[in-house]
Amino acid sequence: MSFENIKFEENDGIAYITIDRPTKLNALNKATIQELHEAFEAAQEDGDIKVIILTGIGEKAFVAGADISEFSDFSKEEGKQLAAQGQEKLFDFVANFPKPVIAAVNGFALGGGLELAMAAHFRIASDNAKMGLPEVSLGVIPGYGGTQRLPQLVGKGRAMEMIMTAGMIDARQALEYNLVNHVTTQEELIPFAEKTAGKIMKNSMVAISGAIKAINANFEAGRNGFEVEIEEFGRSFGTEDFKEGTSAFLHKRKANFPGK
Ligand code: COA
């Protein structure tokens, strides 16, 4: 597939989705959000793709935010639409994606960029990364899930402070805040993400999809995550992966999951 604002590559079960607008520090304009949606849809349909690594081109930015030039003259209604459409097309789509999505945060992850990294299932950052939600410095609030996902990850008080001060934290502090799971050197970022993807891919991808649903249910208002867990647990018993996984264990051999 070819895109203008992103790169979409595939190798050994991994889809690499890379935001590619270096002159704008990979800021998310409407076209980029649409292309990301299409790339994720393609990754969902492609049976060979097991894990997605989401990153930004270059050494400076993951994503420096939503493209400010696109919304500076928006009305209230247009602002609301921007957030609603973006959340549906990209941020919620990624958060609920049935295959693991790892954000490899390679530089600035600001505003919509940090919101995109937070929508991913987990984050690895290089040591030059800087993260923040600077929206209130522009007179708006985070609109792509930031007011919800940041407190889920770092706690309410830290989220309040980060959003109110509009400040940035570095990779070490992000690690201390549980905003990222690991910090690597810049060179090691993608190899580390690939190594992690490799560990994931040894397991049942069907079971992993069920686990994503159950974990996410914990953060959805009005849903009982324990009930979703029971449903998904039960569903696992009807899969070929379950038969293979248990049989491999009992026969003391390595499982070779069919992914069904
Ligand atoms: N939207 C649109 N354009 C952006 C952008 C954004 N969020 N972030 C960066 N850019 C553009 C700049 O306008 C500049 O474009 P130009 O060369 O055509 O003028 C280019 O990317 C390089 O950015 P620049 O500001 O010159 O780089 P810097 O190294 O001096 O500063 C940042 C880097 C990240 C600190 C700075 O770009 C910034 O503060 N960006 C906005 C962050 C933000 O508020 N994001 C939240 C949006 S809701």
mmCIF file of C-alpha atoms and ligand atoms in Angstrom:
data_model
loop_
_atom_site.group_PDB
_atom_site.id
_atom_site.type_symbol
_atom_site.label_atom_id
_atom_site.label_comp_id
_atom_site.label_asym_id
_atom_site.label_seq_id
_atom_site.Cartn_x
_atom_site.Cartn_y
_atom_site.Cartn_z
ATOM 1 C CA MET A 1 0.000 0.000 0.000
ATOM 2 C CA SER A 2 1.282 3.477 -0.685
ATOM 3 C CA PHE A 3 0.518 6.567 1.336
ATOM 4 C CA GLU A 4 1.597 10.200 1.273
ATOM 5 C CA ASN A 5 1.948 10.911 4.978
ATOM 6 C CA ILE A 6 2.846 7.563 6.456
ATOM 7 C CA LYS A 7 4.915 4.506 5.630
ATOM 8 C CA PHE A 8 3.433 1.039 5.881
ATOM 9 C CA GLU A 9 5.863 -1.855 5.802
ATOM 10 C CA GLU A 10 5.650 -5.486 6.790
ATOM 11 C CA ASN A 11 8.314 -7.950 7.813
ATOM 12 C CA ASP A 12 8.210 -11.250 9.682
ATOM 13 C CA GLY A 13 4.755 -10.777 11.191
ATOM 14 C CA ILE A 14 5.339 -7.143 12.166
ATOM 15 C CA ALA A 15 3.648 -4.159 10.507
ATOM 16 C CA TYR A 16 5.671 -0.965 10.813
ATOM 17 C CA ILE A 17 3.386 2.054 10.639
ATOM 18 C CA THR A 18 5.548 5.177 10.539
ATOM 19 C CA ILE A 19 4.216 8.727 10.467
ATOM 20 C CA ASP A 20 6.201 10.478 7.754
ATOM 21 C CA ARG A 21 5.815 14.281 7.772
ATOM 22 C CA PRO A 22 9.288 15.225 8.994
ATOM 23 C CA THR A 23 9.074 18.884 7.980
ATOM 24 C CA LYS A 24 6.059 19.254 10.303
ATOM 25 C CA LEU A 25 7.524 17.042 13.027
ATOM 26 C CA ASN A 26 4.998 14.383 12.011
ATOM 27 C CA ALA A 27 2.021 16.508 13.124
ATOM 28 C CA LEU A 28 -1.304 14.795 12.540
ATOM 29 C CA ASN A 29 -3.366 16.502 9.879
ATOM 30 C CA LYS A 30 -6.680 15.136 8.640
ATOM 31 C CA ALA A 31 -5.085 13.266 5.745
ATOM 32 C CA THR A 32 -2.576 11.561 8.054
ATOM 33 C CA ILE A 33 -5.325 10.459 10.431
ATOM 34 C CA GLN A 34 -7.252 9.013 7.477
ATOM 35 C CA GLU A 35 -4.167 7.189 6.186
ATOM 36 C CA LEU A 36 -3.396 5.813 9.633
ATOM 37 C CA HIS A 37 -6.953 4.519 9.830
ATOM 38 C CA GLU A 38 -6.552 2.802 6.453
ATOM 39 C CA ALA A 39 -3.180 1.326 7.396
ATOM 40 C CA PHE A 40 -4.584 -0.105 10.631
ATOM 41 C CA GLU A 41 -7.566 -1.515 8.717
ATOM 42 C CA ALA A 42 -5.154 -3.186 6.289
ATOM 43 C CA ALA A 43 -3.090 -4.549 9.195
ATOM 44 C CA GLN A 44 -6.253 -5.953 10.762
ATOM 45 C CA GLU A 45 -7.210 -7.810 7.597
ATOM 46 C CA ASP A 46 -3.729 -9.154 6.806
ATOM 47 C CA GLY A 47 -3.449 -12.564 8.452
ATOM 48 C CA ASP A 48 0.363 -12.480 8.252
ATOM 49 C CA ILE A 49 0.535 -9.399 10.495
ATOM 50 C CA LYS A 50 0.627 -10.215 14.176
ATOM 51 C CA VAL A 51 1.972 -7.070 15.884
ATOM 52 C CA ILE A 52 2.075 -3.392 14.929
ATOM 53 C CA ILE A 53 4.978 -1.088 15.734
ATOM 54 C CA LEU A 54 3.865 2.532 15.491
ATOM 55 C CA THR A 55 6.565 5.198 15.284
ATOM 56 C CA GLY A 56 7.554 8.520 13.689
ATOM 57 C CA ILE A 57 10.124 9.166 10.982
ATOM 58 C CA GLY A 58 13.416 10.790 11.902
ATOM 59 C CA GLU A 59 15.186 11.323 15.196
ATOM 60 C CA LYS A 60 13.323 14.355 16.417
ATOM 61 C CA ALA A 61 9.643 13.542 16.686
ATOM 62 C CA PHE A 62 7.206 10.721 17.197
ATOM 63 C CA VAL A 63 4.327 13.159 16.571
ATOM 64 C CA ALA A 64 4.427 16.830 17.660
ATOM 65 C CA GLY A 65 0.655 16.993 17.977
ATOM 66 C CA ALA A 66 -2.422 17.578 15.932
ATOM 67 C CA ASP A 67 -1.691 19.917 13.023
ATOM 68 C CA ILE A 68 -2.413 23.314 14.570
ATOM 69 C CA SER A 69 -2.596 25.042 11.173
ATOM 70 C CA GLU A 70 -5.668 22.980 10.290
ATOM 71 C CA PHE A 71 -7.920 23.904 13.176
ATOM 72 C CA SER A 72 -6.909 27.425 14.201
ATOM 73 C CA ASP A 73 -10.064 28.953 12.669
ATOM 74 C CA PHE A 74 -12.528 26.227 13.664
ATOM 75 C CA SER A 75 -15.918 26.983 15.259
ATOM 76 C CA LYS A 76 -17.201 25.232 18.397
ATOM 77 C CA GLU A 77 -19.113 22.721 16.296
ATOM 78 C CA GLU A 78 -16.117 22.028 14.050
ATOM 79 C CA GLY A 79 -13.912 21.555 17.116
ATOM 80 C CA LYS A 80 -16.316 19.004 18.532
ATOM 81 C CA GLN A 81 -16.440 17.157 15.203
ATOM 82 C CA LEU A 82 -12.635 17.153 14.977
ATOM 83 C CA ALA A 83 -12.328 15.416 18.340
ATOM 84 C CA ALA A 84 -15.210 12.998 17.736
ATOM 85 C CA GLN A 85 -14.017 11.932 14.294
ATOM 86 C CA GLY A 86 -10.391 11.645 15.348
ATOM 87 C CA GLN A 87 -11.277 9.541 18.373
ATOM 88 C CA GLU A 88 -13.446 7.214 16.317
ATOM 89 C CA LYS A 89 -11.152 6.903 13.285
ATOM 90 C CA LEU A 90 -7.835 6.609 15.004
ATOM 91 C CA PHE A 91 -7.479 6.825 18.758
ATOM 92 C CA ASP A 92 -10.269 4.463 19.847
ATOM 93 C CA PHE A 93 -9.605 2.322 16.787
ATOM 94 C CA VAL A 94 -6.005 1.814 17.913
ATOM 95 C CA ALA A 95 -6.916 1.328 21.580
ATOM 96 C CA ASN A 96 -9.415 -1.405 20.658
ATOM 97 C CA PHE A 97 -7.276 -2.899 17.914
ATOM 98 C CA PRO A 98 -7.412 -6.712 18.107
ATOM 99 C CA LYS A 99 -3.654 -7.107 17.498
ATOM 100 C CA PRO A 100 -0.983 -5.693 19.815
ATOM 101 C CA VAL A 101 0.065 -2.125 19.018
ATOM 102 C CA ILE A 102 3.424 -0.987 20.429
ATOM 103 C CA ALA A 103 4.223 2.723 20.261
ATOM 104 C CA ALA A 104 7.950 3.296 19.764
ATOM 105 C CA VAL A 105 8.254 6.906 20.931
ATOM 106 C CA ASN A 106 11.344 8.242 19.173
ATOM 107 C CA GLY A 107 11.233 11.961 20.072
ATOM 108 C CA PHE A 108 8.575 14.596 20.779
ATOM 109 C CA ALA A 109 5.180 13.066 21.598
ATOM 110 C CA LEU A 110 3.065 16.111 22.257
ATOM 111 C CA GLY A 111 -0.671 16.702 22.300
ATOM 112 C CA GLY A 112 -2.250 14.377 19.745
ATOM 113 C CA GLY A 113 1.133 12.626 19.506
ATOM 114 C CA LEU A 114 1.129 11.611 23.145
ATOM 115 C CA GLU A 115 -2.573 10.789 22.827
ATOM 116 C CA LEU A 116 -1.734 8.451 19.946
ATOM 117 C CA ALA A 117 1.076 6.823 21.931
ATOM 118 C CA MET A 118 -1.327 6.414 24.874
ATOM 119 C CA ALA A 119 -3.950 4.810 22.614
ATOM 120 C CA ALA A 120 -1.375 2.142 21.714
ATOM 121 C CA HIS A 121 -1.369 -0.902 23.989
ATOM 122 C CA PHE A 122 1.964 0.036 25.517
ATOM 123 C CA ARG A 123 4.883 2.367 24.923
ATOM 124 C CA ILE A 124 8.658 2.115 24.622
ATOM 125 C CA ALA A 125 10.613 5.364 24.422
ATOM 126 C CA SER A 126 14.100 6.324 23.310
ATOM 127 C CA ASP A 127 16.106 8.400 25.756
ATOM 128 C CA ASN A 128 15.646 11.618 23.738
ATOM 129 C CA ALA A 129 11.817 11.415 23.894
ATOM 130 C CA LYS A 130 9.825 14.280 25.375
ATOM 131 C CA MET A 131 6.170 13.936 26.243
ATOM 132 C CA GLY A 132 3.419 16.326 27.188
ATOM 133 C CA LEU A 133 -0.095 17.584 26.596
ATOM 134 C CA PRO A 134 0.463 21.297 25.848
ATOM 135 C CA GLU A 135 -3.092 21.996 24.625
ATOM 136 C CA VAL A 136 -4.038 24.488 27.344
ATOM 137 C CA SER A 137 -1.137 26.663 26.185
ATOM 138 C CA LEU A 138 -3.105 26.980 22.928
ATOM 139 C CA GLY A 139 -6.417 27.654 24.653
ATOM 140 C CA VAL A 140 -7.916 24.194 24.103
ATOM 141 C CA ILE A 141 -7.992 20.970 26.055
ATOM 142 C CA PRO A 142 -6.736 17.580 24.863
ATOM 143 C CA GLY A 143 -9.398 16.212 22.498
ATOM 144 C CA TYR A 144 -8.114 12.839 21.379
ATOM 145 C CA GLY A 145 -8.595 10.994 24.658
ATOM 146 C CA GLY A 146 -5.795 12.672 26.629
ATOM 147 C CA THR A 147 -7.888 13.736 29.609
ATOM 148 C CA GLN A 148 -8.991 10.104 30.013
ATOM 149 C CA ARG A 149 -5.940 8.017 29.112
ATOM 150 C CA LEU A 150 -3.287 10.140 30.847
ATOM 151 C CA PRO A 151 -4.850 9.776 34.326
ATOM 152 C CA GLN A 152 -5.392 6.047 33.668
ATOM 153 C CA LEU A 153 -1.669 5.666 33.081
ATOM 154 C CA VAL A 154 -0.011 8.149 35.429
ATOM 155 C CA GLY A 155 -2.692 8.818 38.051
ATOM 156 C CA LYS A 156 -5.013 11.773 38.491
ATOM 157 C CA GLY A 157 -2.680 14.177 40.258
ATOM 158 C CA ARG A 158 0.183 13.797 37.802
ATOM 159 C CA ALA A 159 -2.223 14.070 34.845
ATOM 160 C CA MET A 160 -3.740 17.219 36.312
ATOM 161 C CA GLU A 161 -0.288 18.740 36.752
ATOM 162 C CA MET A 162 0.958 17.739 33.286
ATOM 163 C CA ILE A 163 -2.172 19.080 31.577
ATOM 164 C CA MET A 164 -2.405 22.267 33.669
ATOM 165 C CA THR A 165 1.271 23.208 33.300
ATOM 166 C CA ALA A 166 1.353 22.173 29.608
ATOM 167 C CA GLY A 167 4.898 21.056 30.369
ATOM 168 C CA MET A 168 7.004 18.264 28.928
ATOM 169 C CA ILE A 169 8.547 15.341 30.746
ATOM 170 C CA ASP A 170 11.575 13.434 29.523
ATOM 171 C CA ALA A 171 11.815 9.696 28.921
ATOM 172 C CA ARG A 172 13.203 8.914 32.389
ATOM 173 C CA GLN A 173 10.372 10.742 34.088
ATOM 174 C CA ALA A 174 7.865 9.076 31.763
ATOM 175 C CA LEU A 175 9.264 5.742 32.907
ATOM 176 C CA GLU A 176 8.921 6.748 36.539
ATOM 177 C CA TYR A 177 5.316 7.821 35.833
ATOM 178 C CA ASN A 178 4.484 4.467 34.139
ATOM 179 C CA LEU A 179 3.706 6.364 30.961
ATOM 180 C CA VAL A 180 6.246 4.207 29.122
ATOM 181 C CA ASN A 181 7.311 0.658 29.958
ATOM 182 C CA HIS A 182 10.951 0.869 28.841
ATOM 183 C CA VAL A 183 13.544 3.432 27.824
ATOM 184 C CA THR A 184 16.259 2.570 25.312
ATOM 185 C CA THR A 185 18.932 4.391 23.368
ATOM 186 C CA GLN A 186 17.786 5.830 20.047
ATOM 187 C CA GLU A 187 19.546 3.029 18.128
ATOM 188 C CA GLU A 188 17.994 0.333 20.277
ATOM 189 C CA LEU A 189 14.398 1.579 20.121
ATOM 190 C CA ILE A 190 13.129 -0.371 17.114
ATOM 191 C CA PRO A 191 15.244 -3.502 17.818
ATOM 192 C CA PHE A 192 13.881 -3.513 21.383
ATOM 193 C CA ALA A 193 10.303 -3.136 20.093
ATOM 194 C CA GLU A 194 10.966 -5.972 17.639
ATOM 195 C CA LYS A 195 12.358 -8.168 20.394
ATOM 196 C CA THR A 196 9.246 -7.524 22.458
ATOM 197 C CA ALA A 197 7.043 -8.224 19.428
ATOM 198 C CA GLY A 198 8.953 -11.496 18.980
ATOM 199 C CA LYS A 199 8.084 -12.565 22.542
ATOM 200 C CA ILE A 200 4.426 -11.691 21.925
ATOM 201 C CA MET A 201 4.256 -13.588 18.631
ATOM 202 C CA LYS A 202 5.243 -16.857 20.296
ATOM 203 C CA ASN A 203 1.869 -16.866 22.018
ATOM 204 C CA SER A 204 -1.696 -17.374 20.863
ATOM 205 C CA MET A 205 -2.791 -14.272 18.972
ATOM 206 C CA VAL A 206 -6.446 -15.257 19.440
ATOM 207 C CA ALA A 207 -5.944 -15.374 23.195
ATOM 208 C CA ILE A 208 -4.108 -12.046 23.060
ATOM 209 C CA SER A 209 -7.084 -10.444 21.250
ATOM 210 C CA GLY A 210 -9.374 -11.672 24.017
ATOM 211 C CA ALA A 211 -7.013 -10.328 26.660
ATOM 212 C CA ILE A 212 -6.935 -6.890 24.963
ATOM 213 C CA LYS A 213 -10.754 -6.784 25.083
ATOM 214 C CA ALA A 214 -10.888 -7.814 28.728
ATOM 215 C CA ILE A 215 -8.174 -5.374 29.843
ATOM 216 C CA ASN A 216 -9.789 -2.504 27.926
ATOM 217 C CA ALA A 217 -13.171 -3.295 29.504
ATOM 218 C CA ASN A 218 -11.658 -2.287 32.850
ATOM 219 C CA PHE A 219 -11.451 1.279 31.545
ATOM 220 C CA GLU A 220 -14.843 1.543 29.866
ATOM 221 C CA ALA A 221 -17.593 3.242 31.814
ATOM 222 C CA GLY A 222 -20.571 1.002 32.459
ATOM 223 C CA ARG A 223 -18.789 -2.228 31.520
ATOM 224 C CA ASN A 224 -17.994 -4.976 33.935
ATOM 225 C CA GLY A 225 -14.477 -6.073 33.076
ATOM 226 C CA PHE A 226 -14.788 -9.260 35.126
ATOM 227 C CA GLU A 227 -17.791 -10.311 33.018
ATOM 228 C CA VAL A 228 -15.897 -9.574 29.802
ATOM 229 C CA GLU A 229 -13.015 -11.645 31.160
ATOM 230 C CA ILE A 230 -15.337 -14.589 31.871
ATOM 231 C CA GLU A 231 -16.778 -14.327 28.314
ATOM 232 C CA GLU A 232 -13.360 -14.150 26.678
ATOM 233 C CA PHE A 233 -11.948 -16.896 28.907
ATOM 234 C CA GLY A 234 -14.839 -19.172 27.882
ATOM 235 C CA ARG A 235 -14.410 -18.267 24.236
ATOM 236 C CA SER A 236 -10.743 -19.361 24.367
ATOM 237 C CA PHE A 237 -11.833 -22.931 25.059
ATOM 238 C CA GLY A 238 -13.426 -23.119 21.610
ATOM 239 C CA THR A 239 -10.255 -22.149 19.738
ATOM 240 C CA GLU A 240 -7.721 -24.317 17.932
ATOM 241 C CA ASP A 241 -4.997 -22.326 19.690
ATOM 242 C CA PHE A 242 -6.259 -23.572 23.056
ATOM 243 C CA LYS A 243 -6.146 -27.192 21.887
ATOM 244 C CA GLU A 244 -2.639 -26.669 20.505
ATOM 245 C CA GLY A 245 -1.350 -24.791 23.547
ATOM 246 C CA THR A 246 -2.575 -27.318 26.107
ATOM 247 C CA SER A 247 -1.597 -30.314 23.988
ATOM 248 C CA ALA A 248 1.923 -28.905 23.410
ATOM 249 C CA PHE A 249 2.342 -28.383 27.153
ATOM 250 C CA LEU A 250 1.167 -31.899 27.997
ATOM 251 C CA HIS A 251 3.440 -33.424 25.334
ATOM 252 C CA LYS A 252 6.390 -31.308 26.451
ATOM 253 C CA ARG A 253 6.841 -29.650 23.075
ATOM 254 C CA LYS A 254 6.742 -26.062 21.802
ATOM 255 C CA ALA A 255 3.325 -24.828 20.761
ATOM 256 C CA ASN A 256 2.773 -23.923 17.137
ATOM 257 C CA PHE A 257 -0.369 -21.824 17.251
ATOM 258 C CA PRO A 258 -2.580 -21.791 14.150
ATOM 259 C CA GLY A 259 -3.984 -18.417 15.247
ATOM 260 C CA LYS A 260 -7.599 -19.618 15.142
HETATM 261 N N1 COA B 1 1.135 21.452 14.113
HETATM 262 C C1 COA B 1 1.561 22.009 12.962
HETATM 263 N N2 COA B 1 2.850 22.220 12.684
HETATM 264 C C2 COA B 1 3.761 21.835 13.600
HETATM 265 C C3 COA B 1 3.393 21.247 14.817
HETATM 266 C C4 COA B 1 2.006 21.063 15.064
HETATM 267 N N3 COA B 1 1.564 20.487 16.166
HETATM 268 N N4 COA B 1 4.513 20.994 15.534
HETATM 269 C C5 COA B 1 5.539 21.404 14.769
HETATM 270 N N5 COA B 1 5.082 21.913 13.616
HETATM 271 C C6 COA B 1 5.871 22.470 12.508
HETATM 272 C C7 COA B 1 6.354 23.874 12.811
HETATM 273 O O1 COA B 1 5.343 24.817 12.555
HETATM 274 C C8 COA B 1 7.533 23.989 11.868
HETATM 275 O O2 COA B 1 7.032 24.198 10.573
HETATM 276 P P1 COA B 1 7.711 25.319 9.604
HETATM 277 O O3 COA B 1 9.136 24.887 9.448
HETATM 278 O O4 COA B 1 6.917 25.232 8.341
HETATM 279 O O5 COA B 1 7.581 26.611 10.344
HETATM 280 C C9 COA B 1 8.111 22.569 11.881
HETATM 281 O O6 COA B 1 7.067 21.726 12.332
HETATM 282 C C10 COA B 1 9.300 22.427 12.827
HETATM 283 O O7 COA B 1 8.890 22.845 14.119
HETATM 284 P P2 COA B 1 9.678 23.941 14.985
HETATM 285 O O8 COA B 1 8.709 24.547 15.947
HETATM 286 O O9 COA B 1 10.412 24.869 14.082
HETATM 287 O O10 COA B 1 10.724 23.021 15.732
HETATM 288 P P3 COA B 1 11.416 23.300 17.138
HETATM 289 O O11 COA B 1 12.498 22.301 17.255
HETATM 290 O O12 COA B 1 11.777 24.738 17.251
HETATM 291 O O13 COA B 1 10.288 23.006 18.237
HETATM 292 C C11 COA B 1 8.460 21.788 19.240
HETATM 293 C C12 COA B 1 9.769 21.717 18.420
HETATM 294 C C13 COA B 1 7.863 20.392 19.238
HETATM 295 C C14 COA B 1 8.774 22.238 20.667
HETATM 296 C C15 COA B 1 7.495 22.799 18.564
HETATM 297 O O14 COA B 1 7.387 22.483 17.199
HETATM 298 C C16 COA B 1 6.104 22.811 19.155
HETATM 299 O O15 COA B 1 5.905 23.333 20.228
HETATM 300 N N6 COA B 1 5.123 22.242 18.413
HETATM 301 C C17 COA B 1 3.738 22.283 18.816
HETATM 302 C C18 COA B 1 3.470 21.309 19.918
HETATM 303 C C19 COA B 1 2.031 21.394 20.351
HETATM 304 O O16 COA B 1 1.565 22.363 20.899
HETATM 305 N N7 COA B 1 1.301 20.301 20.105
HETATM 306 C C20 COA B 1 -0.049 20.167 20.517
HETATM 307 C C21 COA B 1 -0.972 20.485 19.421
HETATM 308 S S1 COA B 1 -2.643 20.282 19.938
#
